[in-house]
mmCIF file of C-alpha atoms and ligand atoms in Angstrom:
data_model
loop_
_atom_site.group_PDB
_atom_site.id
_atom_site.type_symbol
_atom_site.label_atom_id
_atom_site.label_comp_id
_atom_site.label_asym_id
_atom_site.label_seq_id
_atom_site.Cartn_x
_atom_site.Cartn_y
_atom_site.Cartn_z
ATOM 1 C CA UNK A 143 81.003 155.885 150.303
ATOM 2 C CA UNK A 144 81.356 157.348 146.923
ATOM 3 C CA UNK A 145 80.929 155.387 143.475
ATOM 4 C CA UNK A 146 84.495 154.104 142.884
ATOM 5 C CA UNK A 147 86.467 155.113 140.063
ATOM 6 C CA UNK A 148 87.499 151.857 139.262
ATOM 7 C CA UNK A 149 85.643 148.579 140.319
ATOM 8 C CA UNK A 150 87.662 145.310 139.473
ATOM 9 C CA UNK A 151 85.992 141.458 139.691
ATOM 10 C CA UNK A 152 87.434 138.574 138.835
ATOM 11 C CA UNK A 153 90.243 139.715 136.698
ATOM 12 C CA UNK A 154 91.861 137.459 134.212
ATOM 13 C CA UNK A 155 94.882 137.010 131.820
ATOM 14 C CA UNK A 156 95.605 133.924 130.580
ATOM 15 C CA UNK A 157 98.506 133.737 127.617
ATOM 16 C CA UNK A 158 98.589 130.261 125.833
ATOM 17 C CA UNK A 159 102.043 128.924 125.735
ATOM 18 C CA UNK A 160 101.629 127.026 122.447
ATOM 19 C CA UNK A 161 100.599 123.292 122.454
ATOM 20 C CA UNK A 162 101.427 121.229 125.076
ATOM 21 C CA UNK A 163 103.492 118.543 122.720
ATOM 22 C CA UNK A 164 104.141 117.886 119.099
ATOM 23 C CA UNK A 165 100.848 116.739 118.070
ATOM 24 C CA UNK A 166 97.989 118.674 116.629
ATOM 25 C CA UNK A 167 95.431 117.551 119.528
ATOM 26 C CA UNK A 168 97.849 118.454 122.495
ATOM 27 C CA UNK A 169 96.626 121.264 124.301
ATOM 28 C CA UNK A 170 97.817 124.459 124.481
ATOM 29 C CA UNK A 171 99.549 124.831 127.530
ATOM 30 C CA UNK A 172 97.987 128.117 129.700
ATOM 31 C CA UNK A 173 99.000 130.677 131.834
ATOM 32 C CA UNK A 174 97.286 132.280 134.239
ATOM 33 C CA UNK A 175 99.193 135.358 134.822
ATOM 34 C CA UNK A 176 96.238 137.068 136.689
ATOM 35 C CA UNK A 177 93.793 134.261 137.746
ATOM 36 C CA UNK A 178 90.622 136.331 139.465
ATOM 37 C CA UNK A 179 91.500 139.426 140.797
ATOM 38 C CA UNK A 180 88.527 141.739 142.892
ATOM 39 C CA UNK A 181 89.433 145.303 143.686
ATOM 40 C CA UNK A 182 88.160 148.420 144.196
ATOM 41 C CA UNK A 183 89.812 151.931 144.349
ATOM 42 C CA UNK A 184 87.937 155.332 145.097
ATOM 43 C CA UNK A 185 88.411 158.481 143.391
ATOM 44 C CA UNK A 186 91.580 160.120 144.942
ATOM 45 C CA UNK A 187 92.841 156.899 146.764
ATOM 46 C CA UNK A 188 96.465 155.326 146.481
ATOM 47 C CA UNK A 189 96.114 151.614 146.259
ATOM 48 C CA UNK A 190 100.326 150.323 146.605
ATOM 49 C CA UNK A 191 100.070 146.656 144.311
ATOM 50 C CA UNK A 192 103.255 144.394 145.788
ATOM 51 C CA UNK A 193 104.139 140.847 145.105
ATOM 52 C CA UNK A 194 107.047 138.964 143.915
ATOM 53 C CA UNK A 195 108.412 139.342 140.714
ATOM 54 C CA UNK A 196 106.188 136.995 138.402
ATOM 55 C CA UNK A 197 103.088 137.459 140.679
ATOM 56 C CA UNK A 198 101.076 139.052 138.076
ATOM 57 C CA UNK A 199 101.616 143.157 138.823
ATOM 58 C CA UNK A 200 102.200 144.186 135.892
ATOM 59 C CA UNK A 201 99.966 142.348 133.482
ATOM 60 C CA UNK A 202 97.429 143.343 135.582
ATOM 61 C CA UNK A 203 98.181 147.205 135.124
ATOM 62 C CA UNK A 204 98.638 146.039 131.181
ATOM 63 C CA UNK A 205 95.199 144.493 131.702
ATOM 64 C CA UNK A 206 93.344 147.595 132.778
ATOM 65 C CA UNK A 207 94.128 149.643 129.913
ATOM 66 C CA UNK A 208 94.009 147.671 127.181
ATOM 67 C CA UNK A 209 97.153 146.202 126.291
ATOM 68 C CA UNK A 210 96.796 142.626 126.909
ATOM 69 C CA UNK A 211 93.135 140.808 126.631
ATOM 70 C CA UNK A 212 91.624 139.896 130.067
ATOM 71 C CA UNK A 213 88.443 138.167 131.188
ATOM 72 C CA UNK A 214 86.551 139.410 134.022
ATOM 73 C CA UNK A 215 85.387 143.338 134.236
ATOM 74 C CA UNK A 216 86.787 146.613 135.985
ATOM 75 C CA UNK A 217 84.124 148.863 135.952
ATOM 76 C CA UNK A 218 85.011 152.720 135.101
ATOM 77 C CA UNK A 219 83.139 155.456 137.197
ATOM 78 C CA UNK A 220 81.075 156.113 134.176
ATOM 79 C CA UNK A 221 79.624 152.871 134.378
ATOM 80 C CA UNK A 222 81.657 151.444 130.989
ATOM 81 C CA UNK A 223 83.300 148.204 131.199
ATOM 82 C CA UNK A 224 87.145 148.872 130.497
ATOM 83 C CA UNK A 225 87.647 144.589 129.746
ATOM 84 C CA UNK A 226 86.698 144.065 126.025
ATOM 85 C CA UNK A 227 87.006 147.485 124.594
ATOM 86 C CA UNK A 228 87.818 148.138 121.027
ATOM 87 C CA UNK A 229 91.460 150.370 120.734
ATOM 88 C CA UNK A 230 88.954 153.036 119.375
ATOM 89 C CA UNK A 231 87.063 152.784 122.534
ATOM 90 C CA UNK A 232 89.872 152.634 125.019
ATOM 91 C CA UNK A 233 91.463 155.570 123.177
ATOM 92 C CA UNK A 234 88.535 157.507 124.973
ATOM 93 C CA UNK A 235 89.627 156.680 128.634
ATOM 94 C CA UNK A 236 93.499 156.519 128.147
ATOM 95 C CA UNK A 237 93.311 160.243 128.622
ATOM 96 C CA UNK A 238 92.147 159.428 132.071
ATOM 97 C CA UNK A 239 94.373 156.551 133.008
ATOM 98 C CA UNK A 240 98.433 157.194 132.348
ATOM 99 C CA UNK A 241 100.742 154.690 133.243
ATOM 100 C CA UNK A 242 104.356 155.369 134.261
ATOM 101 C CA UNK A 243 106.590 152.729 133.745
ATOM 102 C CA UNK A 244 109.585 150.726 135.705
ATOM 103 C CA UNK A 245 112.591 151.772 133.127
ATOM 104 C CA UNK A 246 112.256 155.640 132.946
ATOM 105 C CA UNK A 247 115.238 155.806 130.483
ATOM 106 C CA UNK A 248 113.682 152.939 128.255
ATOM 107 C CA UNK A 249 110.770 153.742 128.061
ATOM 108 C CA UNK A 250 111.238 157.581 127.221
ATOM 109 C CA UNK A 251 111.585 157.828 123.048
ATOM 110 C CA UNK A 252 115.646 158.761 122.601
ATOM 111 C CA UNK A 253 114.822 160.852 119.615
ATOM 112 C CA UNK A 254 112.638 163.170 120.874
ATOM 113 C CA UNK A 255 113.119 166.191 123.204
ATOM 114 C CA UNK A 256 111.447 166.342 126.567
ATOM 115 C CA UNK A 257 109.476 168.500 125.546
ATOM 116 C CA UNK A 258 107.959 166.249 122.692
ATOM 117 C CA UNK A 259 108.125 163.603 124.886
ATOM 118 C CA UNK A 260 105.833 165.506 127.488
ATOM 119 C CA UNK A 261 103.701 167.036 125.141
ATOM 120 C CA UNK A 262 102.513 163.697 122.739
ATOM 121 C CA UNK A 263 99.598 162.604 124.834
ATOM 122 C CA UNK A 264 98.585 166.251 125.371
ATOM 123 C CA UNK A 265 98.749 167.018 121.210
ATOM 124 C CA UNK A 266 97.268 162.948 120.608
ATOM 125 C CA UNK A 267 94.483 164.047 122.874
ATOM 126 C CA UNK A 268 93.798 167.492 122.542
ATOM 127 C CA UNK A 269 95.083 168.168 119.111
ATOM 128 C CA UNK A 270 92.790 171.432 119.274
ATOM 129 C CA UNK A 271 95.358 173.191 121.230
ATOM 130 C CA UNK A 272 97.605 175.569 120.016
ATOM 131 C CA UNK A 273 101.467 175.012 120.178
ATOM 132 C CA UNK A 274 102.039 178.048 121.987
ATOM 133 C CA UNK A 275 99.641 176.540 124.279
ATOM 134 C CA UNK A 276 101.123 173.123 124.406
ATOM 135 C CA UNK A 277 104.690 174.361 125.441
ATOM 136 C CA UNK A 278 103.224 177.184 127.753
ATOM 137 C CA UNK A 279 101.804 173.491 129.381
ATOM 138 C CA UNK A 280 104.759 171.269 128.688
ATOM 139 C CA UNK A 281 107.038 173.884 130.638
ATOM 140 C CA UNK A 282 104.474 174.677 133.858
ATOM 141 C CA UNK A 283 104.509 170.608 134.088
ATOM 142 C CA UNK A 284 108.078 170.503 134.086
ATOM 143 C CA UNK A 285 108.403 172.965 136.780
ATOM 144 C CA UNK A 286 105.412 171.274 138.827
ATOM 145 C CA UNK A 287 107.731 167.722 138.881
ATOM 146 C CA UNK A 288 111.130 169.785 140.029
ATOM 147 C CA UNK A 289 112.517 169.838 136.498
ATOM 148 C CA UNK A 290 113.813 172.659 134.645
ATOM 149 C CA UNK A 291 111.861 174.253 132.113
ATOM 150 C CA UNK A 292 114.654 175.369 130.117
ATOM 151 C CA UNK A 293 115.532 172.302 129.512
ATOM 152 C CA UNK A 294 112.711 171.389 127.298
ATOM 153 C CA UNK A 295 114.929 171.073 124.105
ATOM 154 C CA UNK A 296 117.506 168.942 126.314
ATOM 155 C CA UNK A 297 117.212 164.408 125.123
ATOM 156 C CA UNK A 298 116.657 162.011 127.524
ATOM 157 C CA UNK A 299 119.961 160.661 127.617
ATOM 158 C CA UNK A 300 121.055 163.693 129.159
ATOM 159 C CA UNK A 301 119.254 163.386 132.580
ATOM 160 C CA UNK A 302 119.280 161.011 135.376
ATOM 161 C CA UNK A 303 117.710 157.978 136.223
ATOM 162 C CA UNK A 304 115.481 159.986 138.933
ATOM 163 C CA UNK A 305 114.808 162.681 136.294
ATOM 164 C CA UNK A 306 113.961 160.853 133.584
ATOM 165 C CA UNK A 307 111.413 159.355 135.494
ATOM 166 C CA UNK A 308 109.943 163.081 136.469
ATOM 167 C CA UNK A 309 109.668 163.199 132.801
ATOM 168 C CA UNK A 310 107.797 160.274 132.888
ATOM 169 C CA UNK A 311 104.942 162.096 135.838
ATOM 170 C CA UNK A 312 104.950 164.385 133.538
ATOM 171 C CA UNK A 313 104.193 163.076 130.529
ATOM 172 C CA UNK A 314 101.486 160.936 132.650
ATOM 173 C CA UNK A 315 100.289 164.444 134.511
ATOM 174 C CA UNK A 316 100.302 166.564 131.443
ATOM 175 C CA UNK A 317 96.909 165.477 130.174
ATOM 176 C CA UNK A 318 95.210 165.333 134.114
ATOM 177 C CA UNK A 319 94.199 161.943 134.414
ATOM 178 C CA UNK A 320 92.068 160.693 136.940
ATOM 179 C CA UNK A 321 94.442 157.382 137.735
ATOM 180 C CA UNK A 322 97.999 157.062 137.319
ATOM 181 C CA UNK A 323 98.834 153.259 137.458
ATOM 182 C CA UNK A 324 102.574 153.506 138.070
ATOM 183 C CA UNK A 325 104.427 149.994 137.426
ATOM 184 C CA UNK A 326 107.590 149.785 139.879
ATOM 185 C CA UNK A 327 108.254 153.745 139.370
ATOM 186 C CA UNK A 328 111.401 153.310 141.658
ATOM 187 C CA UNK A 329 112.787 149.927 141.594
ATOM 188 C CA UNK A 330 115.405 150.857 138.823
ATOM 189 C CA UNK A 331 116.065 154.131 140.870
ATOM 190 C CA UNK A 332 119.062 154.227 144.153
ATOM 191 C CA UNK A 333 117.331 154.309 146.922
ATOM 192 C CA UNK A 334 118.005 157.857 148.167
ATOM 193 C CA UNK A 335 116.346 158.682 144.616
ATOM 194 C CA UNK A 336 113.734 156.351 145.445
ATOM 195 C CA UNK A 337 112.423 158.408 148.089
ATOM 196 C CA UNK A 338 112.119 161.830 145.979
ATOM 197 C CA UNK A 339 110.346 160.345 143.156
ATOM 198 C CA UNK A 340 108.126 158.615 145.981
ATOM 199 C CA UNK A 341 107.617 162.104 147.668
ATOM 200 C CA UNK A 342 106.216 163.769 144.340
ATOM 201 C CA UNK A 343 103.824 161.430 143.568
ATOM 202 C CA UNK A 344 102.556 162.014 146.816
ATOM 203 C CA UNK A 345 102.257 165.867 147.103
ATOM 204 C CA UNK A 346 101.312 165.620 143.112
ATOM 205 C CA UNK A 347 98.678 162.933 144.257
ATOM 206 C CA UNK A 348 97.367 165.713 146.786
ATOM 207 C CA UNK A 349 97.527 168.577 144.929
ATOM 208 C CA UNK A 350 95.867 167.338 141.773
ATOM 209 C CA UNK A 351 93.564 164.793 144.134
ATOM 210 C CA UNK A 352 94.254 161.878 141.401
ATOM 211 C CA UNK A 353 94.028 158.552 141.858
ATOM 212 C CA UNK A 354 96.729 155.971 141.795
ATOM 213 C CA UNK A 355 97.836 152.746 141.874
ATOM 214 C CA UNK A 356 101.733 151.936 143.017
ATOM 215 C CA UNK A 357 102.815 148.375 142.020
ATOM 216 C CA UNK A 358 106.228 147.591 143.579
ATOM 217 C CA UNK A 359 108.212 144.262 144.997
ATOM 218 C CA UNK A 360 108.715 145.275 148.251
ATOM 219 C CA UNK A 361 106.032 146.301 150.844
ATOM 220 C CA UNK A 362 108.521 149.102 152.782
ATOM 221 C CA UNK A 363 108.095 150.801 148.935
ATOM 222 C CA UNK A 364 104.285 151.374 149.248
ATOM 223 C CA UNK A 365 103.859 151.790 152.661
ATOM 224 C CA UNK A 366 104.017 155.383 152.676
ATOM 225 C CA UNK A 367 102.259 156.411 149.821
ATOM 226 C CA UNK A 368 99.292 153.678 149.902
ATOM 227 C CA UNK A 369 96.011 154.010 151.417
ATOM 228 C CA UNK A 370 95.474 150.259 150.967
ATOM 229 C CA UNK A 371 97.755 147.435 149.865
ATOM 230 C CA UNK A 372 97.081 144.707 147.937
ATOM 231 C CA UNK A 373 99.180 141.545 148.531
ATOM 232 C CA UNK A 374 99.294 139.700 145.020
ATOM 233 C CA UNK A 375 100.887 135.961 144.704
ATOM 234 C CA UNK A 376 100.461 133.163 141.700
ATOM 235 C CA UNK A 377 97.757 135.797 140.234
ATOM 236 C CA UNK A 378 95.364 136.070 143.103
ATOM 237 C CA UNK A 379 94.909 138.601 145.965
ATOM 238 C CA UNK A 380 96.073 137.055 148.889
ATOM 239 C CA UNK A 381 95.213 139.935 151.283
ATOM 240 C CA UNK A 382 94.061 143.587 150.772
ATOM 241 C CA UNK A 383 93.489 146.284 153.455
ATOM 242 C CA UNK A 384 94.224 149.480 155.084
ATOM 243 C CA UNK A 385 97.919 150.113 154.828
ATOM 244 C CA UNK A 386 97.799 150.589 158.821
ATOM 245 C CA UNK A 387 96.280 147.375 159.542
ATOM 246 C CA UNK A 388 98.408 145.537 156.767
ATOM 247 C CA UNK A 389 101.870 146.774 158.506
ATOM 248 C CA UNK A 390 100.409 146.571 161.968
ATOM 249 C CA UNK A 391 98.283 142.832 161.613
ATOM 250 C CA UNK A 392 99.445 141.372 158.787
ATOM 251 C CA UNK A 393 97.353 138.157 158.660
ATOM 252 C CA UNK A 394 98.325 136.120 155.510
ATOM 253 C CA UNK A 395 101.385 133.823 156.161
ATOM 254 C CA UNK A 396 102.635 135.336 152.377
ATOM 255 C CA UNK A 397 101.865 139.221 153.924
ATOM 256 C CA UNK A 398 104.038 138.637 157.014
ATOM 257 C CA UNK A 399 107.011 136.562 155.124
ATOM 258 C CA UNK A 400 107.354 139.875 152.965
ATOM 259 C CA UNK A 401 106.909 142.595 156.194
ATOM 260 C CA UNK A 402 109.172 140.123 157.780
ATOM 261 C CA UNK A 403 112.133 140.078 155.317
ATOM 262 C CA UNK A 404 111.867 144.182 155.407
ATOM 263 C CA UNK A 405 114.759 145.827 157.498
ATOM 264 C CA UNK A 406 113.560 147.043 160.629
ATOM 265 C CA UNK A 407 115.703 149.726 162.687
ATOM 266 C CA UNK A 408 115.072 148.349 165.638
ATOM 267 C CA UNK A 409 117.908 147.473 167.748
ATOM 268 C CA UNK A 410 115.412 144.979 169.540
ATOM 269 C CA UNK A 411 114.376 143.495 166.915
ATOM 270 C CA UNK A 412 115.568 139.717 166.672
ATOM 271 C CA UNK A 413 115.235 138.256 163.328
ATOM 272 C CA UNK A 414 115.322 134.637 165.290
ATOM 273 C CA UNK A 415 111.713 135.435 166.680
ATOM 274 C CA UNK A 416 110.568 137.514 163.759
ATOM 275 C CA UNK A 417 111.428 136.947 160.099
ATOM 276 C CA UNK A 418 109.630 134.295 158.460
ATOM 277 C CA UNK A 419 111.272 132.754 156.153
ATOM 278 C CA UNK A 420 110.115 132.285 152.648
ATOM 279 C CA UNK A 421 111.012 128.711 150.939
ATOM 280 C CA UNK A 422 112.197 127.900 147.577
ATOM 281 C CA UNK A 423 111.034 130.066 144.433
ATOM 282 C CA UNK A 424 107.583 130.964 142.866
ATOM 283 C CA UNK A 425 106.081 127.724 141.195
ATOM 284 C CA UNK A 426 105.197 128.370 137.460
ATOM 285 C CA UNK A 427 101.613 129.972 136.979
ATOM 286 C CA UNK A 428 101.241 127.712 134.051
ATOM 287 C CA UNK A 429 101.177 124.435 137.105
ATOM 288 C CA UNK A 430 99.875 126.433 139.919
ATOM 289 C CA UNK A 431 99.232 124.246 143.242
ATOM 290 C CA UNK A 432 96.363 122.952 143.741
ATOM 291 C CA UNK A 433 94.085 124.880 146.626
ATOM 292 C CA UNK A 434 95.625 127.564 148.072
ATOM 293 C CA UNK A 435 98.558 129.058 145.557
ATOM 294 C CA UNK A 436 100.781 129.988 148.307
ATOM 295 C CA UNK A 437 100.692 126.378 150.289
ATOM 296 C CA UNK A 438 104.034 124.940 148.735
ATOM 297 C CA UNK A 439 105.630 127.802 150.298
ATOM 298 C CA UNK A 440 103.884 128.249 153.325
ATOM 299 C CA UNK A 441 104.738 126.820 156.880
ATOM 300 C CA UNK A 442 101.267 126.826 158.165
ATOM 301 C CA UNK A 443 99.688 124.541 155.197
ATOM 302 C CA UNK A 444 97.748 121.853 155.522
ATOM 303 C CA UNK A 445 95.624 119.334 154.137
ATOM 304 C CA UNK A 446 92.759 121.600 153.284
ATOM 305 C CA UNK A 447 94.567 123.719 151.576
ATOM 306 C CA UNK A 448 95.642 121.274 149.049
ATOM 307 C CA UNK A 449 92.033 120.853 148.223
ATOM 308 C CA UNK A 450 89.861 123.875 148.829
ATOM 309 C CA UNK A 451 90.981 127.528 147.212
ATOM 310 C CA UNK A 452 90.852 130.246 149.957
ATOM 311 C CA UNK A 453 88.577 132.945 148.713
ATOM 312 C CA UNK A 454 89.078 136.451 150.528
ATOM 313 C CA UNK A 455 86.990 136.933 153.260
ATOM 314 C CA UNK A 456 86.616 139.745 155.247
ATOM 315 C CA UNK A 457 85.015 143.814 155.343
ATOM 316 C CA UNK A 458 87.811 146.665 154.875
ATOM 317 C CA UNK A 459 90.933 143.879 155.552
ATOM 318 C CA UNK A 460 90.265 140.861 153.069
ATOM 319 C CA UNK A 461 92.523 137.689 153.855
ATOM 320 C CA UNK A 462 91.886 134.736 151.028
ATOM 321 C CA UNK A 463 93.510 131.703 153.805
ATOM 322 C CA UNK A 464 92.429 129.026 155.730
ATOM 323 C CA UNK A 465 94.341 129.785 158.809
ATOM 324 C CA UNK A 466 95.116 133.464 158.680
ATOM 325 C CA UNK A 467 96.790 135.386 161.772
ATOM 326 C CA UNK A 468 100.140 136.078 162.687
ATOM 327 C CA UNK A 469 102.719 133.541 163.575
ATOM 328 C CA UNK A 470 103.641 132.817 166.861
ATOM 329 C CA UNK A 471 107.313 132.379 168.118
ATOM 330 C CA UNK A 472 107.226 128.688 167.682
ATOM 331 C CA UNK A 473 106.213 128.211 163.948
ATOM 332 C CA UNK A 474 108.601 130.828 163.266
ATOM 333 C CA UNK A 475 110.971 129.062 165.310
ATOM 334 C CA UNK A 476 109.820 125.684 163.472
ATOM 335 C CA UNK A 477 109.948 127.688 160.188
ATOM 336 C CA UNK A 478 113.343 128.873 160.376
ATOM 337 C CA UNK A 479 114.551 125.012 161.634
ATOM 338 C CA UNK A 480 113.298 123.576 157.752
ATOM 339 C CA UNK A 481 114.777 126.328 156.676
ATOM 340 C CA UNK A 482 118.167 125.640 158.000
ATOM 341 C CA UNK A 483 118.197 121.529 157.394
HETATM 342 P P1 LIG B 692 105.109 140.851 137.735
HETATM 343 O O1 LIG B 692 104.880 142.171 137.090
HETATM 344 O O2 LIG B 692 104.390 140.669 139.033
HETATM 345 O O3 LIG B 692 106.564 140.511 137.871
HETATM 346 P P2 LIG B 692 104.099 139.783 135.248
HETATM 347 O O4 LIG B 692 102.713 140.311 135.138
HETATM 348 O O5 LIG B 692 105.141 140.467 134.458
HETATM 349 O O6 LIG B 692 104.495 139.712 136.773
HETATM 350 O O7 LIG B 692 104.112 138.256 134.832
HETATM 351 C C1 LIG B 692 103.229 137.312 135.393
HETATM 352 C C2 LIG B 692 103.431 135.978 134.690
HETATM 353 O O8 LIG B 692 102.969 136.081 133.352
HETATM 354 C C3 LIG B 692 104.899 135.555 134.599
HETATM 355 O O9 LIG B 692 104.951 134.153 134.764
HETATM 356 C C4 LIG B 692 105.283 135.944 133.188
HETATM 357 O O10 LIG B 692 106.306 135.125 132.694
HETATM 358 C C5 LIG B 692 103.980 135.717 132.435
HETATM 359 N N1 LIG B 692 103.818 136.582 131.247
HETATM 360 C C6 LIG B 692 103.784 137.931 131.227
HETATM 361 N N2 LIG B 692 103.580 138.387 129.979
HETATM 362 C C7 LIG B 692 103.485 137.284 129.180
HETATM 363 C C8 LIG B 692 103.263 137.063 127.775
HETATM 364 N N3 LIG B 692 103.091 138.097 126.944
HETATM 365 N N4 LIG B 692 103.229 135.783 127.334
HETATM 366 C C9 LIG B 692 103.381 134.742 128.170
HETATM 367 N N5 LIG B 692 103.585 134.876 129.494
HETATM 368 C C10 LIG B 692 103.640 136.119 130.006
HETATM 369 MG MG1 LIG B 693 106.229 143.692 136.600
#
């Protein structure tokens, strides 16, 4: 196997909530957003990030280059430590690692032209380069994400939702990173948008053989542009593996209560015998449960998992449970019974 580009262990972000009560010896109240988070992704790989909304995604991805102080390490391909670097010294590897973001109108400047919008990173980090050069750039980018190049002097405003995030590729694109980290690229997009934007990352991905990570909500998102998923709840991995063997043998109770709640068209399928339902909401990751995170939701917990934390076990498909494997008819059965009283 090759040196991985990026090489994550035990990952944290905890944000202090202020003190705990009015007086000056009350502690701070914490939050672990991301509480210990091991990953690995190789150079040219797709790694699809899904969880509910509060799991963690995105401070992760906020984490990784800089923008929020973690714990923990994620080792570049170089060898450097990206957890702990100075601005100055992250400035160095945010030409290799873009994000692209979940609000493609919001998060594009309104003042500026797409064509300053796509060119900034390039002039930032090649200011060497000659404007003729830069638009000769700017415009073969535009054309490489299905946009129009003579539109380069057009504002944001005056595109779509789907192509103002194509101005967001390409801003990412224009200065060929290694990893795109792309933070719920289509979630604000209709779905029959969804699945263009989708598309391009994935003949961009293997045209320009970049890495990237795809956080979403919903595992039918990633499916087809991952290699691997990982299955994030309360801050911790609570599965990772091949995308084939996550869809096909799903193994954490959490894993196969999302699959399960994802439309199937299948005119056998019988939600009855296969959905698992998913009970009440996310606890707080400032009182996590004790144990295993995902036990006040799960219908398979037990004692043990009250009192021991799961860690992931397992070669190429990692499951961090006590009693992983799919459900059989009757818990779902007994399940969806709770559910209903
Ligand atoms: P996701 O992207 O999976 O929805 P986030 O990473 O946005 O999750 O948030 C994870 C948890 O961290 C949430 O409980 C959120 O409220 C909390 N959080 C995120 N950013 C901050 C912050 N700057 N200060 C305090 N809490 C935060
Ligand atoms: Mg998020």
């Amino acid at each position: 196997m090759t040196r991985p580009l990026l090489d994550v262990h035990d990952l944290r972000v905890t944000f202090s909530l202020g003190s705990g009560g009015l007086l000056p010896w009350s502690k701070p109240r914490l939050l672990h957003a991301v509480n210990g988070v091991d990953f690995t992704l190789q150079p040219g790989e797709t790694l699809g990030i899904v969880g509910e909304s509060g799991s963690g995604k995105s401070t992760l991805a906020r984490a990784l280059i800089g923008l929020v102080d973690a714990q923990g390490s994620a080792e570049w391909v170089d060898g450097k430590d990206l957890i702990g670097l100075s601005p100055g010294q992250m400035m160095a590897y945010r030409n290799d690692i873009q994000m692209v973001f979940q609000d493609p109108l919001a998060s594009l400047n309104p003042r500026m032209t797409v064509g300053q919008i796509i060119a900034e990173p390039l002039v930032t980090h090649h200011p060497g380069l000659s404007r003729a050069e830069v638009k000769t750039r700017v415009k073969a980018m535009m054309e490489k994400v299905g946009l129009l190049s003579n539109q380069i002097n057009r504002y944001p405003h005056e595109f779509s939702g789907g192509q103002c995030q194509r101005i967001g590729i390409a801003r990412a694109l224009i200065v060929e990173p290694k990893l795109i980290i792309c933070d719920e690229p289509v979630s604000a997009l209709d779905v029959s948008i969804q699945a263009q934007v989708i598309n391009l990352l994935i003949r961009l991905q293997q045209e320009l053989g970049l890495s990237l990570i795809f956080i979403a909500h919903d595992l039918s998102v990633v499916k087809h542009i991952s290699d691997r998923v990982l299955v994030m709840y309360l801050g911790k991995v609570m599965e990772i593996a091949p995308s084939a063997d996550l869809y096909a043998d799903p193994q954490h109770p959490y894993t196969q209560a999302l699959l399960s709640a994802v439309p199937v068209p299948d005119p056998d399928f019988d939600p009855a015998t296969s959905v698992v339902p998913l009970h009440g909401e996310l606890p707080s990751p400032s009182n996590p449960p004790s144990g295993c995170v995902f036990r006040t939701r799960c219908p398979r917990a037990q004692a043990r998992c009250a009192s021991e934390v799961p860690v992931l076990q397992g070669q190429a498909h990692q499951t961090a449970c006590h009693f992983p494997g799919p459900f059989t008819e009757a818990e779902i059965a007994k399940a969806r019974s709770t559910e209903a009283a």
